[in-house]
Amino acid sequence: MGLLCAACASLVVWIWLTLAQGMFWRTDVRLPPRSAPARWPSVAVVVPARDEAAVLPRSLPSLIAQDYPGEAEVILVDDGSTDGTGDLALRLAREHPGLPLTVVSPGEPEPGWTGKLWALRHGIALARAAHATEPEYLLLTDADIAHEPDSLRELVSAATTAELDLVSQMARLRVVSLWEQLVVPAFVYFFAQLYPFRRINRATGRTAAAAGGCVLLRTEAAVRAGVPDSIRHAVIDDVSLARAVRRSGGRIWLGLAERVDSVRPYPALGDLWRMVSRSAYAQLRHQPLLLAGTVAGLVLVYLVPPAAVLAGAATGHAATAWAGGLAWLLMAGTYLPMLRYYRQPAVLALLLPLTALLYLLMTVDSAVQHYRGRGAAWKGRTYARPHDA
């Protein structure tokens, strides 16, 4: 009886998610209709980079090669790299002529700053001070993101046509290894479930989020929102950035990318585990009650349906099996569009409960590492909770 009730509750949740959660499962949210501006605004591309020599040859040349009609430059901020990232960037710029490249090294971040935001602060400050007139837009993009030659042009066209202060694209992540197939599409699916793109893109919406790998930001909006200083402690910097811009009256937009790709490999489960667990507990604001609620929610929504199907079939309890099966079908059905976006086999939709279990364990591990003093660790740095910082 208890499992039947849980299965029915899960089914109700899935009906609500499918119909009332901003159609999060749809993958057709791409750059809005756009046209070329009468005058192309100036843009500074700011790339924070820490020990990125392995991926830089596949990403930086794509930025230097941007086919942009207006004035643009690339600023790579070497955030204390030990693998020659800065020297490699300069060599790549010599080998791939295009947009001018500047490499700067700001030193270790001050207390209360995350490394990425410290790097962005210096890159943005340099961009604004280097010329008689500051750039009108900032493209904030990660060192593992490769852009097609028209990427910047399309982003600026979208921003100017729709009068947007922030335009962000969720880069298409690499999906090659078995673990990437199992985990990566679900990562974007879960993100969209938490932050439905359609709600974010409403002019009067309250939901705010961005994808940190590709953010075009109006410089005036950045100044008005006080970023990055106002979010200097944020581990989940992209969501914090979008919230700051929206709070200050800016218009934001987020969607899936078509021609912006992450080239960073996550070949083993451990690589993906660290990617998720470093910020999962920060997403829950380091609150044990939120962690408990999240674990219970994941169990109810993702694990109960297959358990109900198996238990109902084994015991001959048809109602339990039917309730669990319908919930599982809705789960798989809403996941299919994301699998198609990533060009993955449809059968993976039935394995979403397994993937959700992995994410549950990663989230719990994130909390455990936090209380062991190793939470939010990334590339040799560990960040405190905001109020501790």
XYZ file of C-alpha atoms in Angstrom:
389
model
C 0.000 0.000 0.000
C 2.847 2.364 0.853
C 4.586 1.795 -2.488
C 1.302 2.288 -4.355
C 0.812 5.658 -2.650
C 4.387 6.658 -3.448
C 3.966 5.588 -7.078
C 0.749 7.589 -7.392
C 2.438 10.610 -5.833
C 5.317 10.276 -8.291
C 2.862 10.072 -11.179
C 1.123 13.244 -10.022
C 4.483 15.020 -9.813
C 5.397 13.902 -13.329
C 2.085 15.090 -14.723
C 2.700 18.473 -13.087
C 6.305 18.645 -14.324
C 5.278 17.766 -17.858
C 2.434 20.256 -18.084
C 3.239 23.065 -15.657
C 7.016 23.416 -15.273
C 7.609 25.835 -18.126
C 7.789 23.049 -20.733
C 11.331 22.486 -19.473
C 11.680 19.348 -21.582
C 11.521 21.146 -24.918
C 14.836 21.775 -26.651
C 13.749 24.325 -29.254
C 14.759 27.391 -27.238
C 17.484 28.756 -29.501
C 18.661 32.306 -30.207
C 15.638 34.577 -30.734
C 14.836 36.157 -34.132
C 17.511 38.677 -34.990
C 18.853 41.006 -37.650
C 22.143 42.786 -38.141
C 22.357 46.120 -36.304
C 22.866 49.331 -38.247
C 26.131 49.755 -36.345
C 28.046 46.852 -34.856
C 28.925 47.601 -31.197
C 32.402 47.030 -29.806
C 32.982 43.796 -27.853
C 35.651 42.531 -25.475
C 35.888 38.744 -25.154
C 37.078 37.829 -21.648
C 38.363 34.283 -21.052
C 39.285 33.192 -17.495
C 41.738 30.302 -17.695
C 43.422 28.176 -15.045
C 45.543 25.215 -16.205
C 43.767 24.957 -19.545
C 46.685 24.012 -21.814
C 45.011 20.713 -22.713
C 41.888 22.317 -24.225
C 43.125 25.745 -25.327
C 44.355 24.647 -28.806
C 40.774 23.597 -29.649
C 39.016 26.634 -28.200
C 41.122 29.799 -28.336
C 41.703 29.763 -32.113
C 37.928 29.736 -32.589
C 37.644 33.001 -30.635
C 40.512 34.661 -32.443
C 38.917 33.661 -35.751
C 35.548 35.302 -35.042
C 34.087 36.889 -38.163
C 32.776 40.018 -36.471
C 32.142 43.231 -38.451
C 32.717 45.547 -35.485
C 35.630 46.238 -33.158
C 36.508 43.243 -30.968
C 39.397 41.891 -28.935
C 40.165 38.835 -26.801
C 41.532 39.077 -23.258
C 42.700 35.825 -21.664
C 43.173 36.050 -17.902
C 45.710 33.479 -16.734
C 44.471 32.584 -13.249
C 47.637 31.228 -11.658
C 48.184 28.421 -14.161
C 51.106 26.044 -13.721
C 50.905 24.356 -17.129
C 51.982 27.230 -19.373
C 48.452 28.338 -20.299
C 49.458 31.989 -20.832
C 52.480 31.225 -23.019
C 50.453 28.746 -25.049
C 47.757 31.356 -25.634
C 50.287 33.829 -27.006
C 51.758 31.168 -29.285
C 48.314 30.237 -30.586
C 47.616 33.899 -31.333
C 50.786 34.083 -33.431
C 49.829 30.919 -35.296
C 46.191 31.949 -35.863
C 45.938 35.608 -36.912
C 42.615 37.298 -36.228
C 41.247 39.294 -33.318
C 43.971 40.846 -31.127
C 44.782 38.855 -27.988
C 45.994 40.158 -24.632
C 47.121 37.837 -21.840
C 47.148 39.080 -18.229
C 47.844 37.437 -14.876
C 46.120 39.071 -11.883
C 47.707 36.919 -9.171
C 45.955 34.972 -6.442
C 42.394 36.052 -5.626
C 41.762 38.203 -2.608
C 39.807 36.678 0.308
C 36.126 36.337 -0.499
C 36.647 35.928 -4.255
C 36.386 32.764 -6.317
C 39.181 32.336 -8.824
C 36.988 32.637 -11.909
C 35.263 35.821 -10.759
C 38.596 37.318 -9.689
C 39.886 36.641 -13.199
C 36.756 38.107 -14.773
C 37.069 41.207 -12.610
C 40.552 41.910 -13.939
C 39.682 41.051 -17.510
C 36.638 43.336 -17.492
C 38.587 46.148 -15.821
C 41.315 45.890 -18.442
C 38.776 45.889 -21.276
C 37.098 49.015 -19.916
C 40.357 50.880 -19.291
C 42.399 49.920 -22.339
C 40.656 52.206 -24.825
C 39.302 55.735 -24.974
C 35.763 54.319 -25.038
C 34.890 51.146 -23.162
C 33.433 48.159 -25.049
C 29.669 48.144 -25.312
C 29.440 44.394 -24.744
C 31.438 41.742 -22.908
C 31.515 38.139 -24.056
C 32.361 36.045 -20.995
C 33.330 32.588 -22.182
C 35.193 29.680 -20.612
C 38.532 28.412 -21.865
C 37.030 25.062 -22.910
C 34.350 26.581 -25.167
C 34.792 26.530 -28.946
C 32.777 28.971 -31.068
C 31.856 28.776 -34.730
C 33.134 31.821 -36.703
C 29.741 33.556 -36.644
C 29.037 32.966 -32.933
C 29.824 36.481 -31.717
C 27.974 38.059 -34.623
C 24.835 36.027 -33.905
C 24.961 36.740 -30.174
C 25.284 40.482 -30.711
C 22.520 40.454 -33.336
C 20.200 38.700 -30.865
C 21.051 41.113 -28.061
C 20.600 44.266 -30.112
C 17.447 43.128 -31.930
C 15.612 42.075 -28.743
C 17.221 44.789 -26.565
C 18.626 42.194 -24.162
C 21.183 42.966 -21.475
C 22.356 39.369 -21.140
C 22.277 36.617 -23.758
C 23.568 33.211 -22.710
C 23.812 29.920 -24.550
C 24.156 26.528 -22.892
C 27.114 25.136 -24.833
C 26.697 21.649 -26.236
C 28.841 19.516 -23.927
C 31.043 16.708 -25.197
C 29.351 13.291 -25.268
C 31.741 10.550 -26.394
C 32.511 8.126 -23.571
C 29.966 5.773 -22.036
C 29.830 7.791 -18.821
C 29.380 11.027 -20.768
C 26.439 9.436 -22.582
C 24.855 8.455 -19.285
C 25.485 11.651 -17.314
C 25.961 14.689 -19.578
C 22.558 15.001 -21.325
C 20.904 14.496 -17.938
C 22.987 17.351 -16.509
C 21.406 19.793 -18.974
C 17.972 18.160 -18.537
C 18.097 18.606 -14.745
C 19.326 22.193 -15.149
C 16.409 23.014 -17.452
C 14.028 21.377 -14.991
C 15.276 23.663 -12.214
C 15.496 26.734 -14.450
C 12.986 26.423 -17.315
C 14.330 28.494 -20.186
C 10.929 29.856 -21.175
C 10.366 31.293 -17.709
C 13.820 32.859 -17.691
C 13.200 34.496 -21.048
C 9.947 36.215 -20.072
C 10.487 39.948 -19.789
C 8.525 39.960 -16.522
C 9.775 36.591 -15.269
C 11.301 36.078 -11.842
C 13.377 32.996 -12.666
C 16.976 33.860 -13.549
C 19.884 31.745 -14.744
C 22.665 31.729 -17.298
C 25.213 29.261 -18.627
C 28.662 30.477 -17.642
C 30.427 29.068 -20.681
C 28.879 31.621 -23.028
C 27.464 34.922 -21.727
C 27.155 38.102 -23.771
C 26.669 40.952 -21.303
C 25.991 44.609 -21.981
C 28.746 46.563 -20.224
C 26.240 49.135 -18.965
C 24.187 46.321 -17.401
C 27.290 44.882 -15.730
C 28.058 48.252 -14.176
C 24.457 48.731 -13.056
C 24.407 45.275 -11.438
C 27.831 45.761 -9.853
C 29.195 42.539 -11.287
C 31.410 40.746 -10.753
C 32.074 42.447 -7.397
C 28.512 41.930 -6.145
C 28.762 38.154 -6.703
C 32.477 37.733 -5.927
C 31.925 34.778 -3.548
C 29.554 32.823 -5.819
C 30.571 29.261 -6.651
C 27.629 28.964 -9.065
C 28.612 32.204 -10.721
C 26.450 31.987 -13.844
C 23.137 31.792 -11.982
C 24.297 34.509 -9.580
C 25.279 36.730 -12.504
C 21.874 36.372 -14.149
C 20.086 37.102 -10.879
C 22.162 40.231 -10.314
C 21.414 41.525 -13.814
C 17.688 40.803 -13.470
C 17.504 42.403 -10.009
C 19.025 45.576 -11.433
C 16.317 45.769 -14.104
C 18.128 44.030 -16.948
C 16.527 41.733 -19.514
C 18.057 38.277 -19.802
C 17.789 35.327 -22.176
C 19.034 31.725 -21.969
C 18.786 28.910 -24.488
C 20.549 25.932 -26.002
C 23.463 26.459 -28.365
C 23.726 25.234 -31.916
C 27.251 26.346 -32.770
C 28.935 26.716 -29.380
C 30.554 23.554 -27.992
C 32.520 22.495 -24.927
C 35.669 20.591 -25.844
C 36.488 19.470 -22.304
C 36.491 15.674 -22.010
C 35.015 13.800 -19.049
C 36.057 10.261 -20.007
C 35.674 8.632 -16.575
C 32.924 8.673 -13.977
C 35.311 10.310 -11.505
C 35.740 13.327 -13.799
C 31.987 13.843 -14.042
C 31.556 13.163 -10.319
C 33.948 15.985 -9.428
C 32.292 18.321 -11.923
C 28.881 17.865 -10.297
C 29.814 17.417 -6.642
C 32.006 20.532 -6.425
C 28.942 22.808 -6.560
C 25.915 20.606 -5.786
C 25.775 21.457 -2.081
C 26.407 25.136 -2.852
C 23.300 24.993 -5.055
C 21.435 23.935 -1.900
C 22.932 26.907 -0.017
C 24.746 24.465 2.299
C 21.481 23.760 4.104
C 21.023 20.219 5.556
C 17.231 20.514 5.350
C 17.416 21.378 1.655
C 19.752 18.427 1.155
C 17.308 16.088 2.895
C 14.433 17.455 0.833
C 16.412 17.074 -2.382
C 17.319 13.470 -1.603
C 13.702 12.656 -0.750
C 12.506 14.388 -3.898
C 14.943 12.511 -6.138
C 13.880 9.221 -4.599
C 10.175 9.951 -5.037
C 10.384 11.382 -8.547
C 13.058 9.197 -10.161
C 13.560 6.019 -8.126
C 10.038 5.131 -7.004
C 8.639 4.582 -10.555
C 10.991 1.724 -11.564
C 10.797 0.259 -8.053
C 6.998 0.266 -8.294
C 7.067 -1.422 -11.701
C 9.389 -4.173 -10.497
C 7.629 -4.701 -7.170
C 4.170 -4.572 -8.736
C 5.125 -7.113 -11.395
C 6.738 -9.402 -8.818
C 3.767 -9.322 -6.415
C 0.986 -9.161 -8.982
C -0.133 -5.737 -7.721
C -1.253 -4.253 -11.039
C -2.168 -0.806 -9.707
C 1.327 -0.285 -8.302
C 2.951 -1.424 -11.528
C 0.678 0.768 -13.664
C 1.218 3.899 -11.572
C 4.981 3.389 -11.576
C 5.013 2.551 -15.274
C 3.085 5.652 -16.285
C 5.368 7.853 -14.184
C 8.419 6.169 -15.743
C 7.015 6.707 -19.251
C 6.465 10.415 -18.588
C 9.992 10.642 -17.210
C 11.464 8.941 -20.278
C 9.268 10.895 -22.662
C 10.357 14.269 -21.318
C 13.994 13.154 -21.525
C 13.843 12.075 -25.183
C 14.134 15.606 -26.673
C 17.390 16.182 -24.774
C 18.762 12.856 -25.970
C 17.877 13.812 -29.539
C 19.600 17.191 -29.069
C 22.733 15.306 -28.021
C 22.263 12.704 -30.788
C 22.103 9.848 -28.304
C 20.099 6.590 -28.511
C 16.532 6.754 -27.206
C 17.050 3.690 -25.008
C 19.037 5.888 -22.615
C 15.743 7.516 -21.610
C 14.821 4.370 -19.699
C 18.089 4.620 -17.753
C 17.318 8.080 -16.365
C 16.501 6.619 -12.890
C 20.035 5.187 -12.769
C 21.487 8.536 -13.758
C 19.347 10.269 -11.125
C 20.707 7.859 -8.516
C 24.233 8.866 -9.516
C 23.314 12.542 -9.139
C 21.778 11.814 -5.737
C 25.039 10.210 -4.601
C 27.084 13.075 -6.055
C 24.951 15.584 -4.147
C 25.356 13.700 -0.873
C 29.101 13.435 -1.514
C 29.206 17.194 -2.136
C 27.748 17.754 1.344
C 30.151 15.245 2.909
C 33.143 16.949 1.283
C 31.877 20.319 2.460
C 31.757 19.234 6.097
C 35.188 17.680 5.720
C 36.499 21.076 4.635
C 36.951 20.093 0.998
C 33.710 21.441 -0.444
C 33.591 23.472 -3.691
C 37.133 22.361 -4.525
C 38.332 22.998 -8.054
C 41.849 22.939 -9.509
C 43.616 23.189 -6.191
C 41.305 25.723 -4.536
C 38.593 25.207 -1.933
C 35.987 27.897 -1.357
C 34.220 28.713 1.884
C 30.531 29.330 2.298
C 29.631 32.931 1.403
C 29.066 34.047 5.010
C 32.387 32.444 6.015
C 34.170 34.218 3.183
